[in-house]
Each structure stands twice: as C-alpha cells, then as structure tokens.
Short mmCIF file of C-alpha atoms in Angstrom, two decimals:
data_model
loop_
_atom_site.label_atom_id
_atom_site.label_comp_id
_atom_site.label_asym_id
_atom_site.label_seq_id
_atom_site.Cartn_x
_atom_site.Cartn_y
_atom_site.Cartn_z
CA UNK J 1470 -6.31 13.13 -5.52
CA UNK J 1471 -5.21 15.80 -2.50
CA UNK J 1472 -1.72 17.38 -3.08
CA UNK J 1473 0.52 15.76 -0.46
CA UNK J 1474 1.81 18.95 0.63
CA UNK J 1475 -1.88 19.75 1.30
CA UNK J 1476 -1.88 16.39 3.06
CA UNK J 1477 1.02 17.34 5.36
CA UNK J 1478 0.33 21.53 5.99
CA UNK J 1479 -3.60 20.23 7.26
CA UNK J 1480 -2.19 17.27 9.21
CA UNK J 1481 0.44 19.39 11.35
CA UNK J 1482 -1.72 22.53 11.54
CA UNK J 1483 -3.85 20.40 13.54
CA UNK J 1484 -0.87 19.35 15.94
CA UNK J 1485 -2.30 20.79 18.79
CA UNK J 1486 -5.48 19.46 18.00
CA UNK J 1487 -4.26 15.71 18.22
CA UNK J 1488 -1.96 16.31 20.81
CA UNK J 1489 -4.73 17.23 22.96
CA UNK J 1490 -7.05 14.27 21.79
CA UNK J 1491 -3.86 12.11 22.79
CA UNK J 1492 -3.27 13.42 26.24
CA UNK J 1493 -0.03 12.16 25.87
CA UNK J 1494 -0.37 8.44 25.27
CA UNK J 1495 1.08 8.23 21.68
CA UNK J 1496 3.85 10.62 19.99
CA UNK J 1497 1.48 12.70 17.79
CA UNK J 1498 4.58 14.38 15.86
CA UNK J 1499 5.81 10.81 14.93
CA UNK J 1500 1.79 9.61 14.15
CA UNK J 1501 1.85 12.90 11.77
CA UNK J 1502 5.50 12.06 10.00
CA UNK J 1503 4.12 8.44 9.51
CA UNK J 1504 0.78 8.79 8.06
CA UNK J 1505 2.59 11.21 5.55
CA UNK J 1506 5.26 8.46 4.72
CA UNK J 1507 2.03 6.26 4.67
CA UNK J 1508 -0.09 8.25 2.26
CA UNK J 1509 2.90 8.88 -0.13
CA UNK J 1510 3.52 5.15 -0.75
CA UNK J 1511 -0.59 4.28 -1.26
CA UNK J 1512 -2.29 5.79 -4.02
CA UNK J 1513 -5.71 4.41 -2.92
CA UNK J 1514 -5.22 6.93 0.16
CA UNK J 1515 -4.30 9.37 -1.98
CA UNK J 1516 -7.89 9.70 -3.64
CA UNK J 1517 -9.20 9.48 -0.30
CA UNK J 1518 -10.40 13.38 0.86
CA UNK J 1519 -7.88 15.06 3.42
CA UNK J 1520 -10.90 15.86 5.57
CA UNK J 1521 -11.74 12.14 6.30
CA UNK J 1522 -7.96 10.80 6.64
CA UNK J 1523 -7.56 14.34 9.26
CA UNK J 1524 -10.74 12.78 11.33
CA UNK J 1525 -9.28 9.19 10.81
CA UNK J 1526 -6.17 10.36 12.41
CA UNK J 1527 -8.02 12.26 15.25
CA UNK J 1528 -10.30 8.93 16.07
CA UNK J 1529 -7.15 7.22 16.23
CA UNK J 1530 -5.09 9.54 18.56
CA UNK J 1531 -8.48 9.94 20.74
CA UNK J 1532 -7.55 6.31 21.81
CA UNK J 1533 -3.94 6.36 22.03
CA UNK J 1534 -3.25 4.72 19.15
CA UNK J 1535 -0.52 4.77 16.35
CA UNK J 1536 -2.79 4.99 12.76
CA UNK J 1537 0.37 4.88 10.37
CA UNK J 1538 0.98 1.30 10.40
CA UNK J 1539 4.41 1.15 11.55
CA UNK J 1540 3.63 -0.39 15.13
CA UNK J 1541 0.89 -2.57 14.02
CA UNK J 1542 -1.67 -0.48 16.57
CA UNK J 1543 -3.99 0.14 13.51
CA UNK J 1544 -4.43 1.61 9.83
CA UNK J 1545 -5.89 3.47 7.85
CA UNK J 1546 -7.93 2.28 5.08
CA UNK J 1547 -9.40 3.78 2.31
CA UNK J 1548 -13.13 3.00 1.69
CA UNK J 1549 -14.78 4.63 -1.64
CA UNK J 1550 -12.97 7.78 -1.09
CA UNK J 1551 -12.50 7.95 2.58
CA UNK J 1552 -10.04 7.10 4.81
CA UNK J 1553 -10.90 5.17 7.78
CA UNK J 1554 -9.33 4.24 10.63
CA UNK J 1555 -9.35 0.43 11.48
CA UNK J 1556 -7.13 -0.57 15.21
CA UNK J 1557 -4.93 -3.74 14.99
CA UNK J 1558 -4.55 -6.61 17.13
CA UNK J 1559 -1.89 -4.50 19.03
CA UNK J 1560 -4.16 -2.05 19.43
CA UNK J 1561 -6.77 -3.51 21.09
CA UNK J 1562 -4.51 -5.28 23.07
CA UNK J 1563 -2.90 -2.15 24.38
CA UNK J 1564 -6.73 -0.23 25.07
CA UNK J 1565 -7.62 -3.56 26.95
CA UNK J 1566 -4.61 -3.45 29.13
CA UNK J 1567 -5.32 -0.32 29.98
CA UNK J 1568 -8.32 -1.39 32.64
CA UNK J 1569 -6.42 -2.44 36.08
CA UNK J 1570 -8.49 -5.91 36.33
CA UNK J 1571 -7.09 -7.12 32.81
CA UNK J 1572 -4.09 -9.20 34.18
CA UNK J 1573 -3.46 -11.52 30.69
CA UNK J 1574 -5.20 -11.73 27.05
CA UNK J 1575 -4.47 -14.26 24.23
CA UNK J 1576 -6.55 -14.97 21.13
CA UNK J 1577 -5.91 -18.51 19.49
CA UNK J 1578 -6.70 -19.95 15.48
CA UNK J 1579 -8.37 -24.12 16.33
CA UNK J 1580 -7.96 -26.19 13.46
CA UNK J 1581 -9.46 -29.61 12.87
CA UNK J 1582 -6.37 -31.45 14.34
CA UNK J 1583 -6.20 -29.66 17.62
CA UNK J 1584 -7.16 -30.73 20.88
CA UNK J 1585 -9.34 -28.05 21.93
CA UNK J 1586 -12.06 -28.36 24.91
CA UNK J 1587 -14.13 -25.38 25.82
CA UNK J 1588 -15.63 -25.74 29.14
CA UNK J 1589 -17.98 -22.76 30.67
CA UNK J 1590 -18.50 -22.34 34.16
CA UNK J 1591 -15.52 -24.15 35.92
CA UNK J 1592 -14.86 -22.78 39.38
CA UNK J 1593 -11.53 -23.73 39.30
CA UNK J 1594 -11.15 -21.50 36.14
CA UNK J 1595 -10.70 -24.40 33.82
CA UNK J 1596 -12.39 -23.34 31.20
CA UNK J 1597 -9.65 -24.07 27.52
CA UNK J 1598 -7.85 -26.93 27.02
CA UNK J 1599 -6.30 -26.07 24.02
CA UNK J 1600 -3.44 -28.38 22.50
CA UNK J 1601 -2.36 -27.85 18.74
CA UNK J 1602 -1.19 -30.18 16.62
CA UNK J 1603 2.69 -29.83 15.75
CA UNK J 1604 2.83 -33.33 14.12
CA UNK J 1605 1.37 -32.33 11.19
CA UNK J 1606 2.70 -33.29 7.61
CA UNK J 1607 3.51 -30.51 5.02
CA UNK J 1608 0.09 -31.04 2.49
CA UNK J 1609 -2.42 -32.67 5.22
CA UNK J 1610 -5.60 -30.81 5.63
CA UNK J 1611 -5.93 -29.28 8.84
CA UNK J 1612 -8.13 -26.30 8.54
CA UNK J 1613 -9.40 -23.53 10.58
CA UNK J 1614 -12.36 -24.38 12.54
CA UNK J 1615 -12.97 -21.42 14.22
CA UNK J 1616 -10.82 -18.97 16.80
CA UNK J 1617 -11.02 -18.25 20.87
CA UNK J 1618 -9.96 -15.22 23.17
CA UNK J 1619 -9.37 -15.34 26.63
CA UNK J 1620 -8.87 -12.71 29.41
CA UNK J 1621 -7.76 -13.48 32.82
CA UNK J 1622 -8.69 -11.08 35.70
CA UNK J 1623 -6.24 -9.91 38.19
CA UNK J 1624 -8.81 -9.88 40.64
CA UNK J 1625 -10.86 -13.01 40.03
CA UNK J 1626 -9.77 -16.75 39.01
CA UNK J 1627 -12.95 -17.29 36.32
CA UNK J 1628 -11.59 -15.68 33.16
CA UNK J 1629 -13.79 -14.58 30.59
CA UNK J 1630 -13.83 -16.58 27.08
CA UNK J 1631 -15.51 -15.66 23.43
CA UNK J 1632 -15.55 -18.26 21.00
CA UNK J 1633 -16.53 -18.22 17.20
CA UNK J 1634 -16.84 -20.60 14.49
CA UNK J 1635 -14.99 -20.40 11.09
CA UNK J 1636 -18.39 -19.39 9.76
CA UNK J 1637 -18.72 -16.77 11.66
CA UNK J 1638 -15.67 -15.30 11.25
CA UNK J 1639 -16.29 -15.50 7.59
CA UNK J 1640 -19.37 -13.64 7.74
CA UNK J 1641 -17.66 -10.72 10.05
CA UNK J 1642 -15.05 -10.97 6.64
CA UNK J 1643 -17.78 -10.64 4.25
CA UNK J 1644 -19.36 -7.43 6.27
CA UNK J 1645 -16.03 -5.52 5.88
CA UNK J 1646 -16.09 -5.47 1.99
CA UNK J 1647 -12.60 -5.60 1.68
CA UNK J 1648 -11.25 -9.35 0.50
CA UNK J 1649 -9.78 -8.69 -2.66
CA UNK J 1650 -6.28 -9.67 -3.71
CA UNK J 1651 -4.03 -7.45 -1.33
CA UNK J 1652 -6.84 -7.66 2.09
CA UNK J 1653 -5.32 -9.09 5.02
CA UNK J 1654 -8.63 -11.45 4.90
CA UNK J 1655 -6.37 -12.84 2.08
CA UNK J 1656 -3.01 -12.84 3.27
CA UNK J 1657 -3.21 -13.09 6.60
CA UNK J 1658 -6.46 -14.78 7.79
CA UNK J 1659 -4.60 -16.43 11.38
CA UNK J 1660 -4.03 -12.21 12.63
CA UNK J 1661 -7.95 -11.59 11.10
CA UNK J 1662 -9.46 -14.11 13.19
CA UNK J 1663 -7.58 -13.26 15.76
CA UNK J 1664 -8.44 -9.59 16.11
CA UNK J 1665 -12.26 -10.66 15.26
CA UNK J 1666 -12.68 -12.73 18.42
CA UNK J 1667 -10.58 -10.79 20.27
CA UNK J 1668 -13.26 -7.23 19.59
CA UNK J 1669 -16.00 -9.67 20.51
CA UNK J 1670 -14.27 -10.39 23.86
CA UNK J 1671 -13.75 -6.44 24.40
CA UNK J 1672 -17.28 -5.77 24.30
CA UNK J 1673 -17.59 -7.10 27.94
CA UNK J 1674 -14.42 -5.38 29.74
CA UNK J 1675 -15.10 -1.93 30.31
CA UNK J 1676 -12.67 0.23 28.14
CA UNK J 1677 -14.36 3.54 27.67
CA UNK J 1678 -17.46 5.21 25.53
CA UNK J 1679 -15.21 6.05 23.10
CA UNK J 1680 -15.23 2.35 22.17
CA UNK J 1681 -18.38 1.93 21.44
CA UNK J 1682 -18.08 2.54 17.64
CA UNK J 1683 -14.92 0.48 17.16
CA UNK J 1684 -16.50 -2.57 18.35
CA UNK J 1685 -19.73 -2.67 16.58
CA UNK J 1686 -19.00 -5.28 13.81
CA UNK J 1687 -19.95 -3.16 11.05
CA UNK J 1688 -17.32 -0.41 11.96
CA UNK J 1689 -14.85 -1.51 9.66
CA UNK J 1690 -17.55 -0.77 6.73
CA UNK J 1691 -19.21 2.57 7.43
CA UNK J 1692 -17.54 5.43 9.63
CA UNK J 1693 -20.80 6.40 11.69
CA UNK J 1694 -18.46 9.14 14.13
CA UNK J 1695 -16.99 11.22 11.19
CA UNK J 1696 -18.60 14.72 11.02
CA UNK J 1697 -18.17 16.72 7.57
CA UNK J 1698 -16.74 19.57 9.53
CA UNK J 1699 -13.27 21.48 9.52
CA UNK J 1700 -11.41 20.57 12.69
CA UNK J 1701 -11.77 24.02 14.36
CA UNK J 1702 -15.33 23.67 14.64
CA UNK J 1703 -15.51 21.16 17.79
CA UNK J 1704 -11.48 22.29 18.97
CA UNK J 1705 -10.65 25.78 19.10
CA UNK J 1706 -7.40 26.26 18.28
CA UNK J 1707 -4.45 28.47 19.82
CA UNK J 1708 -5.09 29.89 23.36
CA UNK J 1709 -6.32 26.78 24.50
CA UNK J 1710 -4.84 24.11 22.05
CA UNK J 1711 -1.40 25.25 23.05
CA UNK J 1712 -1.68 26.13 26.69
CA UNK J 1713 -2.46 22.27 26.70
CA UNK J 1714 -0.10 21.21 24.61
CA UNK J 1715 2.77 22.83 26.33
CA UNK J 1716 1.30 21.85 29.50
CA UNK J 1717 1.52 18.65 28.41
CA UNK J 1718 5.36 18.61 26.81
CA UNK J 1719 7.34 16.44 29.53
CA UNK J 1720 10.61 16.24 27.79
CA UNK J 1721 13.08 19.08 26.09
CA UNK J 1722 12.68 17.33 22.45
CA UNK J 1723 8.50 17.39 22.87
CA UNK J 1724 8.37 20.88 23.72
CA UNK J 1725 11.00 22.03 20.82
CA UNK J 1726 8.31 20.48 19.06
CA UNK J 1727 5.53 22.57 20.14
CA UNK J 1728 7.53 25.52 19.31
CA UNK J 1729 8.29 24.97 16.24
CA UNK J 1730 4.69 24.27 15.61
CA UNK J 1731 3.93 27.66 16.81
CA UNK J 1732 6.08 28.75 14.51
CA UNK J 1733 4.81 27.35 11.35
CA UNK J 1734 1.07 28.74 12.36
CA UNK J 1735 -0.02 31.16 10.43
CA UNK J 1736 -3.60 31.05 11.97
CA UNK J 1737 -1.90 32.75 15.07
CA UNK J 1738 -2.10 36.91 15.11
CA UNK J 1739 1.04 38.23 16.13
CA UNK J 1740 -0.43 39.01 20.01
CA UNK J 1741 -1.43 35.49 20.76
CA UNK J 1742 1.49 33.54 18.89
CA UNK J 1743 3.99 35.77 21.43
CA UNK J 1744 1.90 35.11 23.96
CA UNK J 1745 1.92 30.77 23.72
CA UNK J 1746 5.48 31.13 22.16
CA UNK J 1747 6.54 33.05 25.32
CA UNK J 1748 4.39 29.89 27.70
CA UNK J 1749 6.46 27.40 25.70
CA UNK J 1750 9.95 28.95 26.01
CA UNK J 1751 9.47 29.24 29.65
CA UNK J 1752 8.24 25.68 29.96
CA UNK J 1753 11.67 24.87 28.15
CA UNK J 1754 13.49 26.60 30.72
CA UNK J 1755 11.94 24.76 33.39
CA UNK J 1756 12.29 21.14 31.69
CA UNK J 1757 15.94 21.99 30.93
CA UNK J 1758 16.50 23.04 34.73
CA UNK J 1759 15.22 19.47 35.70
CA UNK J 1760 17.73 17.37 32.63
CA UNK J 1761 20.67 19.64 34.55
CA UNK J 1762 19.24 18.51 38.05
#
C-alpha cells in the first residue's frame, strides 16, 4: 500500500506536468486535491502503485477531464493493482461537444413497455420514435431491452443513431470484469448502458487520436497506453514545464498557484527556480494590472 503522503508529494511534483497535458481545460490543482481526498477514502486504490494512478491522472487531464469523481467526468478504478482511469457519461459528453458539428446528444434505456421505432435512412431525419411507458404499476415487469444514442448535427438534418441490445450490453459488462457487489453494473445499470451506447456512437464523430484507446471496448479491462516509466522521461520538467504553465495562468489565484508550486520543488537548482519564480511573479504583476483595469 503507497504512503499517502507519497501519494500527494508525486501527484503535485508533477503539477506542471498535468497542467501542461491540460492546456487549461480542467483545474489541475483541484483534479490533484481530489484524487488525494479520493485515494484516502478507497483502500482498493490504496494498493494500487503510485506510478499507475500518476499516469491515470495524466490520461485523464490529456483530455480535459476531472478523474476524482466529484463531477462525474470519470474515475479511477483500481484493476489488480493498478489504477485506471475510466471517463463517465459526463465525460464523454463534454469531449463530444467539443467538435463544432455536434449540436445535441442523448442516450436512452428501451424497456419492453416502450414505444420505441428505429427507422434508418429518413430524409426528413425521422429516424426514433421513442415513447416510454409512465403508466406502469409498481411490481410489473418491464425490463431493459436494450439502449440508443443519438447525435444531431448542427450542420446537417440526418442525425447519427447507435443502437444495442440488452445482450450486448451485457457482454460489453462481462468484458470489464468488474460486476461484483459495489460495480456500477450493479447499482446503476440505466447510467452503464447509457455510457456503453453512447462510446459506440463516439467512434464515428471525430474527437481526436487521443481517443482512440478510450473507445476500444476492452479499455476498461487492460490499460494498453500506460508506460512503466517515471514522468520525467517523456516531460521534462522546469524550464519548460513552467514557462508553460505560467504562460498559461489566466487568473491571480492560478498563478499564486504556480508559485507556490515552484516553491515546494526541490528538483529545481537554485539558478533555474529564480529564474521561473522571477517569470511567474512578473506574470502576477501583469494579471493584477488587468483585475485593477
């Protein structure tokens, strides 16, 4: 089991790292504060290595996302000994809006009672006619039969659809190896299907090579992207980690940040930690000239 102050020195000495892998689409100081809050209540991510949940974090950051859990953007999971990174229906809702043609996505549970019509190839763009079934008595048997996504284009009136079966979805379940008592494949089956139709659907809006490991079904079982390397090894750090970082830094409370990052790094000689130190105070100057303005 890693010591959690381990955990929390390796996570913000590489700051700089994920702040750079974020290019400023997610708060990588509040990521960092939340996977340690994370980690300290789960002791199955606790025996997970601090090398795999530091790349879990990084994979997540790399695509904007929140890992920790508390915005429902995606988790981390531990898988015999690692921590993985899995994204959540908000998650891939928020990469998918992030292509200018995406105008409207919704992902739908169909249970035996519904009236559901799936029509391909209606000009009109006609395509689901999907009308659950409120009426239904506490006890009656109305299960899941399967579970739809649509996406309508801003530019174009045909949407795109992806359909699967309850069988299918069940299979996708049975790849992740992860149903026991306390899985969401347990608790929460409705948001499972959901997301699982919904990552079939991404596969044909273009969101990015980064995405092609997160879609692959069998992502959620076996991490094929993380490298058994320490995190200096593909991002250098100082010079060029914090030139970008405080480059980056668009408010007074982001770059007090950086600084006292800075501060804490002991990697840093003297030379170069007055150096980016120096960078970031002037960069504070000039942000709090424009809060006065």
């Amino acid at each position: 089991m890693p010591r959690l102050d381990g955990l929390e020195q390796a996570l913000k000495k590489n700051l700089a790292r994920f702040g750079i892998a974020a290019k400023g689409r997610v708060d990588v100081f509040a990521v960092v504060d939340g996977v340690i809050d994370l980690v300290c209540r789960s002791p199955k991510l606790q025996m997970c290595s601090v090398d795999s949940i530091i790349q879990a974090v990084h994979k997540a950051v790399s695509l904007g996302l929140d890992p920790s859990g508390t915005t429902d953007e995606g988790y981390l999971t531990p898988r015999n000994g690692r921590a993985m990174f899995v994204p959540g229906y908000r998650g891939l809702l928020k990469v998918a809006y992030e292509n200018p043609r995406v105008g409207l996505i919704e992902a739908h549970v169909v249970r035996k009672l519904d009236h559901f019509e799936l029509r391909y190839g209606d000009a009109d763009g006609h395509v689901v006619d999907h009308r659950p079934r409120l009426d239904v008595a506490e006890g009656d048997e109305n299960p899941a039969v399967g579970a739809y996504a649509i996406c309508w284009w801003r530019d174009c009136r045909q949407p795109l659809v992806e359909w699967m079966t309850t069988e299918e979805i069940e299979v996708n379940a049975e790849r992740s190896g992860n149903k026991d008592g306390d899985s969401p494949w347990i608790t929460d089956w409705g948001e499972m299907a959901r997301k699982t139709v919904l990552k079939r659907l991404l596969k044909y809006i273009p969101l990015g090579p980064q995405w092609g490991a997160i879609l692959r079904d069998r992502d959620e079982t076996v991490d094929e992207e993380v490298v058994e390397s320490s995190p200096e090894e593909d991002h250098p750090r100082g010079a060029v980690d914090y030139d970008r970082l405080i480059e980056e830094a668009a408010t007074l409370e982001a770059i007090d940040r950086v600084i006292n990052t800075i501060k804490d790094d002991q990697t840093l000689d003297s030379e170069e930690k007055a150096r980016v130190y120096n960078l970031a105070a002037r960069k504070k100057k000039s942000l709090r000239g424009v809060a006065v303005s």
